[in-house]
GROMACS .gro file of C-alpha atoms in nm:
model
  301
    1MET     CA    1   5.507   9.463  16.468
    2ASP     CA    2   5.182   9.478  16.663
    3HIS     CA    3   5.164   9.813  16.842
    4SER     CA    4   4.840   9.737  17.028
    5ALA     CA    5   5.023   9.754  17.363
    6LEU     CA    6   5.149  10.104  17.298
    7ALA     CA    7   4.992  10.406  17.458
    8GLN     CA    8   4.687  10.542  17.280
    9PRO     CA    9   4.598  10.910  17.279
   10ALA     CA   10   4.358  10.978  17.565
   11ASN     CA   11   4.082  11.230  17.601
   12ALA     CA   12   4.200  11.466  17.874
   13ASP     CA   13   3.840  11.498  17.993
   14GLU     CA   14   3.786  11.123  18.009
   15PRO     CA   15   3.746  11.007  18.372
   16LEU     CA   16   3.998  10.744  18.479
   17ARG     CA   17   3.962  10.465  18.734
   18ASP     CA   18   4.219  10.252  18.912
   19ASP     CA   19   4.203   9.871  18.900
   20ARG     CA   20   3.971   9.866  19.200
   21GLY     CA   21   3.722  10.072  19.004
   22THR     CA   22   3.784  10.383  19.214
   23PRO     CA   23   3.751  10.708  19.015
   24ILE     CA   24   4.081  10.895  19.008
   25GLU     CA   25   4.059  11.255  19.122
   26ALA     CA   26   4.344  11.502  19.079
   27MET     CA   27   4.484  11.645  19.401
   28GLN     CA   28   4.781  11.845  19.523
   29ALA     CA   29   4.964  11.583  19.729
   30GLU     CA   30   5.318  11.645  19.844
   31ARG     CA   31   5.340  11.347  20.080
   32VAL     CA   32   5.283  11.030  19.876
   33ALA     CA   33   5.350  10.670  19.983
   34ALA     CA   34   5.430  10.390  19.738
   35ILE     CA   35   5.337  10.029  19.809
   36SER     CA   36   5.554   9.869  19.540
   37THR     CA   37   5.869   9.944  19.347
   38PHE     CA   38   5.655  10.026  19.044
   39ALA     CA   39   5.471  10.303  19.231
   40ALA     CA   40   5.795  10.451  19.368
   41ASP     CA   41   5.946  10.443  19.019
   42THR     CA   42   5.648  10.624  18.867
   43LEU     CA   43   5.646  10.888  19.140
   44VAL     CA   44   6.018  10.957  19.093
   45ALA     CA   45   5.970  10.981  18.716
   46LEU     CA   46   5.702  11.243  18.783
   47GLY     CA   47   5.932  11.442  19.011
   48VAL     CA   48   5.785  11.323  19.342
   49SER     CA   49   5.998  11.158  19.612
   50PRO     CA   50   5.777  10.921  19.813
   51VAL     CA   51   5.774  10.962  20.191
   52GLY     CA   52   5.763  10.585  20.228
   53ALA     CA   53   5.791  10.286  19.995
   54SER     CA   54   5.740   9.911  20.009
   55THR     CA   55   5.947   9.686  19.788
   56PHE     CA   56   6.032   9.317  19.740
   57GLY     CA   57   6.339   9.101  19.775
   58SER     CA   58   6.633   9.189  19.997
   59GLU     CA   59   6.656   9.563  19.929
   60PRO     CA   60   6.481   9.791  20.180
   61LEU     CA   61   6.428  10.039  19.895
   62PRO     CA   62   6.487  10.005  19.518
   63SER     CA   63   6.846  10.120  19.479
   64TYR     CA   64   6.815  10.190  19.107
   65LEU     CA   65   6.601  10.496  19.187
   66GLY     CA   66   6.898  10.657  19.360
   67ALA     CA   67   6.903  10.999  19.527
   68PRO     CA   68   6.527  11.076  19.506
   69LEU     CA   69   6.477  10.806  19.772
   70SER     CA   70   6.744  10.940  20.007
   71HIS     CA   71   6.480  11.053  20.258
   72THR     CA   72   6.223  10.780  20.186
   73ARG     CA   73   6.137  10.542  20.469
   74SER     CA   74   6.122  10.171  20.395
   75LEU     CA   75   5.778  10.022  20.463
   76GLY     CA   76   5.901   9.664  20.427
   77GLN     CA   77   5.774   9.409  20.179
   78ARG     CA   78   5.495   9.505  19.940
   79ALA     CA   79   5.276   9.214  20.057
   80SER     CA   80   5.322   9.300  20.426
   81THR     CA   81   5.353   9.676  20.440
   82ASN     CA   82   5.421   9.828  20.782
   83LEU     CA   83   5.087  10.004  20.829
   84GLU     CA   84   5.189  10.153  21.164
   85LEU     CA   85   5.487  10.329  21.009
   86LEU     CA   86   5.278  10.427  20.709
   87THR     CA   87   5.029  10.596  20.941
   88GLU     CA   88   5.308  10.782  21.121
   89LEU     CA   89   5.433  10.921  20.789
   90LYS     CA   90   5.095  11.092  20.735
   91PRO     CA   91   5.076  11.051  20.357
   92GLU     CA   92   4.826  11.258  20.161
   93LEU     CA   93   4.803  10.989  19.892
   94ILE     CA   94   4.887  10.617  19.872
   95ILE     CA   95   4.964  10.428  19.550
   96GLY     CA   96   4.996  10.049  19.544
   97ILE     CA   97   4.967   9.727  19.349
   98HIS     CA   98   4.614   9.590  19.365
   99ARG     CA   99   4.681   9.222  19.432
  100TYR     CA  100   4.915   9.299  19.722
  101THR     CA  101   4.702   9.563  19.890
  102GLU     CA  102   4.349   9.427  19.854
  103PRO     CA  103   4.350   9.240  20.191
  104HIS     CA  104   4.399   9.568  20.380
  105ALA     CA  105   4.252   9.820  20.136
  106ARG     CA  106   4.010   9.959  20.394
  107GLN     CA  107   4.292  10.022  20.639
  108LEU     CA  108   4.482  10.209  20.369
  109GLU     CA  109   4.178  10.416  20.279
  110ALA     CA  110   4.148  10.516  20.644
  111ILE     CA  111   4.499  10.662  20.626
  112ALA     CA  112   4.474  10.856  20.297
  113PRO     CA  113   4.315  10.847  19.950
  114PHE     CA  114   4.432  10.522  19.791
  115TYR     CA  115   4.467  10.403  19.432
  116ALA     CA  116   4.582  10.057  19.324
  117PHE     CA  117   4.688   9.913  18.990
  118ASP     CA  118   4.775   9.563  18.869
  119VAL     CA  119   5.081   9.611  18.653
  120VAL     CA  120   5.168   9.295  18.462
  121SER     CA  121   5.159   9.390  18.094
  122LEU     CA  122   5.292   9.684  17.896
  123ALA     CA  123   4.936   9.809  17.848
  124ASP     CA  124   4.892   9.792  18.227
  125SER     CA  125   5.205  10.002  18.268
  126HIS     CA  126   5.083  10.270  18.030
  127ARG     CA  127   4.743  10.286  18.199
  128ALA     CA  128   4.884  10.297  18.550
  129VAL     CA  129   5.142  10.565  18.474
  130THR     CA  130   4.865  10.784  18.333
  131GLY     CA  131   4.645  10.707  18.633
  132ILE     CA  132   4.909  10.796  18.892
  133ALA     CA  133   5.000  11.111  18.703
  134THR     CA  134   4.633  11.207  18.693
  135ALA     CA  135   4.600  11.162  19.070
  136LEU     CA  136   4.892  11.403  19.113
  137GLY     CA  137   4.745  11.658  18.874
  138LYS     CA  138   5.015  11.570  18.620
  139ARG     CA  139   4.822  11.376  18.357
  140ALA     CA  140   4.999  11.544  18.066
  141GLU     CA  141   5.337  11.456  18.218
  142GLY     CA  142   5.233  11.093  18.259
  143GLU     CA  143   5.116  11.067  17.900
  144ALA     CA  144   5.440  11.230  17.786
  145LEU     CA  145   5.639  10.960  17.969
  146ASN     CA  146   5.440  10.691  17.789
  147GLN     CA  147   5.485  10.859  17.453
  148ALA     CA  148   5.860  10.891  17.507
  149PHE     CA  149   5.884  10.520  17.582
  150ASP     CA  150   5.678  10.432  17.275
  151ALA     CA  151   5.911  10.645  17.065
  152ARG     CA  152   6.206  10.446  17.197
  153LEU     CA  153   6.026  10.120  17.114
  154ALA     CA  154   5.963  10.244  16.762
  155LYS     CA  155   6.333  10.315  16.713
  156LEU     CA  156   6.412   9.955  16.803
  157ASP     CA  157   6.153   9.803  16.569
  158GLU     CA  158   6.426   9.731  16.316
  159ALA     CA  159   6.634   9.519  16.553
  160PRO     CA  160   6.803   9.235  16.362
  161GLY     CA  161   6.584   8.956  16.504
  162GLY     CA  162   6.654   8.587  16.458
  163VAL     CA  163   6.712   8.526  16.828
  164SER     CA  164   6.505   8.352  17.096
  165ALA     CA  165   6.514   8.418  17.468
  166ILE     CA  166   6.343   8.327  17.791
  167LEU     CA  167   6.303   8.500  18.128
  168LEU     CA  168   6.340   8.275  18.431
  169ALA     CA  169   6.282   8.335  18.802
  170GLY     CA  170   6.312   8.125  19.115
  171ALA     CA  171   6.578   7.905  19.267
  172GLY     CA  172   6.415   7.562  19.296
  173GLU     CA  173   6.457   7.250  19.088
  174ALA     CA  174   6.232   7.398  18.818
  175PRO     CA  175   6.237   7.770  18.736
  176PHE     CA  176   5.943   7.995  18.656
  177ALA     CA  177   5.912   8.117  18.295
  178TYR     CA  178   5.719   8.427  18.188
  179HIS     CA  179   5.450   8.434  17.919
  180ASP     CA  180   5.446   8.685  17.634
  181HIS     CA  181   5.215   8.931  17.807
  182PHE     CA  182   5.444   8.987  18.108
  183LEU     CA  183   5.601   9.328  18.052
  184SER     CA  184   5.966   9.224  18.030
  185ALA     CA  185   5.874   8.937  17.798
  186THR     CA  186   5.666   9.170  17.581
  187LEU     CA  187   5.975   9.380  17.520
  188LEU     CA  188   6.133   9.078  17.350
  189GLU     CA  189   5.866   9.099  17.081
  190HIS     CA  190   5.930   9.469  17.029
  191LEU     CA  191   6.297   9.380  16.979
  192ASN     CA  192   6.203   9.120  16.715
  193ALA     CA  193   6.310   8.837  16.945
  194THR     CA  194   6.101   8.528  17.022
  195ASN     CA  195   5.996   8.452  17.377
  196ALA     CA  196   6.057   8.079  17.404
  197ALA     CA  197   5.807   8.050  17.690
  198GLY     CA  198   5.526   8.145  17.453
  199PRO     CA  199   5.182   8.299  17.508
  200SER     CA  200   4.945   8.238  17.796
  201PRO     CA  201   4.690   7.958  17.741
  202THR     CA  202   4.434   8.194  17.897
  203PRO     CA  203   4.497   8.524  17.715
  204GLU     CA  204   4.180   8.675  17.854
  205GLN     CA  205   4.337   8.665  18.201
  206THR     CA  206   4.636   8.865  18.319
  207ILE     CA  207   4.723   8.609  18.587
  208PRO     CA  208   4.889   8.361  18.571
  209PHE     CA  209   5.169   8.542  18.392
  210GLY     CA  210   5.394   8.237  18.363
  211TYR     CA  211   5.450   7.876  18.455
  212THR     CA  212   5.697   7.637  18.615
  213ILE     CA  213   5.915   7.480  18.349
  214SER     CA  214   6.116   7.159  18.374
  215LEU     CA  215   6.474   7.153  18.254
  216GLU     CA  216   6.377   6.891  17.997
  217ARG     CA  217   6.115   7.126  17.855
  218LEU     CA  218   6.364   7.413  17.863
  219LEU     CA  219   6.610   7.201  17.664
  220ALA     CA  220   6.340   7.128  17.407
  221LEU     CA  221   6.280   7.502  17.365
  222ASN     CA  222   6.656   7.571  17.380
  223PRO     CA  223   6.654   7.953  17.368
  224ASP     CA  224   6.959   8.143  17.247
  225VAL     CA  225   6.956   8.375  17.549
  226ILE     CA  226   6.844   8.323  17.909
  227PHE     CA  227   6.770   8.613  18.143
  228LEU     CA  228   6.773   8.511  18.510
  229PHE     CA  229   6.592   8.730  18.761
  230ALA     CA  230   6.793   8.805  19.071
  231THR     CA  231   6.751   8.576  19.370
  232GLY     CA  232   6.918   8.552  19.708
  233SER     CA  233   6.950   8.173  19.687
  234GLU     CA  234   7.160   7.932  19.488
  235ARG     CA  235   6.966   7.813  19.182
  236ALA     CA  236   6.907   7.440  19.216
  237PHE     CA  237   6.800   7.408  18.853
  238ALA     CA  238   7.145   7.527  18.741
  239ASN     CA  239   7.288   7.212  18.900
  240ASN     CA  240   7.062   6.989  18.693
  241PRO     CA  241   7.264   6.767  18.453
  242VAL     CA  242   7.058   6.909  18.166
  243TRP     CA  243   7.169   7.269  18.230
  244PRO     CA  244   7.515   7.251  18.059
  245TYR     CA  245   7.352   7.125  17.739
  246LEU     CA  246   7.146   7.440  17.684
  247GLU     CA  247   7.271   7.650  17.391
  248ALA     CA  248   7.259   7.969  17.598
  249VAL     CA  249   7.479   7.806  17.863
  250LYS     CA  250   7.725   7.665  17.612
  251ASN     CA  251   7.754   8.002  17.438
  252GLY     CA  252   7.785   8.209  17.757
  253ARG     CA  253   7.456   8.390  17.694
  254VAL     CA  254   7.293   8.343  18.035
  255TYR     CA  255   7.261   8.674  18.217
  256GLU     CA  256   7.156   8.755  18.570
  257VAL     CA  257   6.958   9.080  18.565
  258GLY     CA  258   6.873   9.340  18.827
  259PRO     CA  259   6.567   9.325  19.053
  260HIS     CA  260   6.396   9.602  18.855
  261TRP     CA  261   6.329   9.348  18.577
  262LYS     CA  262   6.073   9.171  18.795
  263GLU     CA  263   5.857   9.477  18.859
  264GLY     CA  264   5.939   9.685  18.556
  265GLY     CA  265   5.619   9.878  18.495
  266GLY     CA  266   5.753  10.216  18.605
  267PRO     CA  267   5.885  10.462  18.343
  268ILE     CA  268   6.242  10.436  18.471
  269ALA     CA  269   6.261  10.057  18.503
  270ARG     CA  270   6.098   9.976  18.170
  271ARG     CA  271   6.344  10.200  17.985
  272LEU     CA  272   6.642  10.045  18.168
  273ILE     CA  273   6.515   9.695  18.087
  274LEU     CA  274   6.455   9.774  17.722
  275ASP     CA  275   6.798   9.924  17.661
  276GLU     CA  276   6.984   9.648  17.844
  277MET     CA  277   6.780   9.373  17.681
  278ALA     CA  278   6.848   9.516  17.336
  279TRP     CA  279   7.222   9.520  17.403
  280ARG     CA  280   7.230   9.165  17.540
  281LEU     CA  281   7.027   9.031  17.247
  282TYR     CA  282   7.226   9.219  16.983
  283PRO     CA  283   7.567   9.310  17.132
  284GLU     CA  284   7.717   9.376  16.789
  285ASP     CA  285   7.441   9.615  16.684
  286VAL     CA  286   7.332   9.794  17.003
  287ALA     CA  287   7.556  10.004  17.226
  288ARG     CA  288   7.603   9.899  17.585
  289PRO     CA  289   7.384  10.119  17.808
  290GLU     CA  290   7.531  10.297  18.107
  291LEU     CA  291   7.392  10.142  18.423
  292PRO     CA  292   7.495  10.153  18.789
  293PRO     CA  293   7.706   9.842  18.865
  294SER     CA  294   7.459   9.743  19.137
  295ILE     CA  295   7.181   9.678  18.885
  296ALA     CA  296   7.367   9.599  18.563
  297SER     CA  297   7.326   9.249  18.424
  298HIS     CA  298   7.624   9.014  18.421
  299PRO     CA  299   7.702   8.671  18.275
  300TYR     CA  300   7.585   8.390  18.500
  301SER     CA  301   7.819   8.103  18.571
   0.00000   0.00000   0.00000
């Protein structure tokens, strides 16, 4: 198993920067806004309830984070954050995803100190968790969260293996499949499973993190397990005549997973994904994790 994506010990005196190149300075911020589910997740894991949070999909706030968001205001979609409401909330710090916030970065900086991270890979997740924790004056806590996750990965290194899987998103005629470096797909490798979608043809670039795949190509790959990311629309590709011939479909091993799988870089989401993925890949060897019914995976039919 290649552990290059795992957290590496960091020099506590080493200066950190976000993915915009902005040096991260520790501060005592009680009012923090999160532009992304990932940022809200990381804040909650560090014991901070965000005053406002942007998300994606149909949920106004990520439900899997539960009670810590009971007083959090929804700022709308991560790519179109309600800046007027954000200003009214008077945050002392703003954390976001780089690619969604870059168009209005200056507006955000005018509201409060702002740090942004692009969280696609597991290494990105480790780096961003440490960065956010550092901004909150909690660097040691952030590194401890990363180390705890790595310890869990290490325990699963002896998973049985011999299974292939693919992660699919979208609802059109052809779904979107995720490359190896996308965080949820990376976890397959750590569970000794093969990601049927394979590696990126441009490994030096984080984006694109996947590709549109035809049903004919999917049949050629024929993974044992298919994980479908949640969508609010009927999946047209599941009505394709090829679909019933897939081994995963024939064997009842197609699972619709919760929305946290799509933006799983936070400490809470990545642990939930890992434990549920392990159980679905190896149901005879791994215990079923306890998850709220609203986010638990279920067989797709």
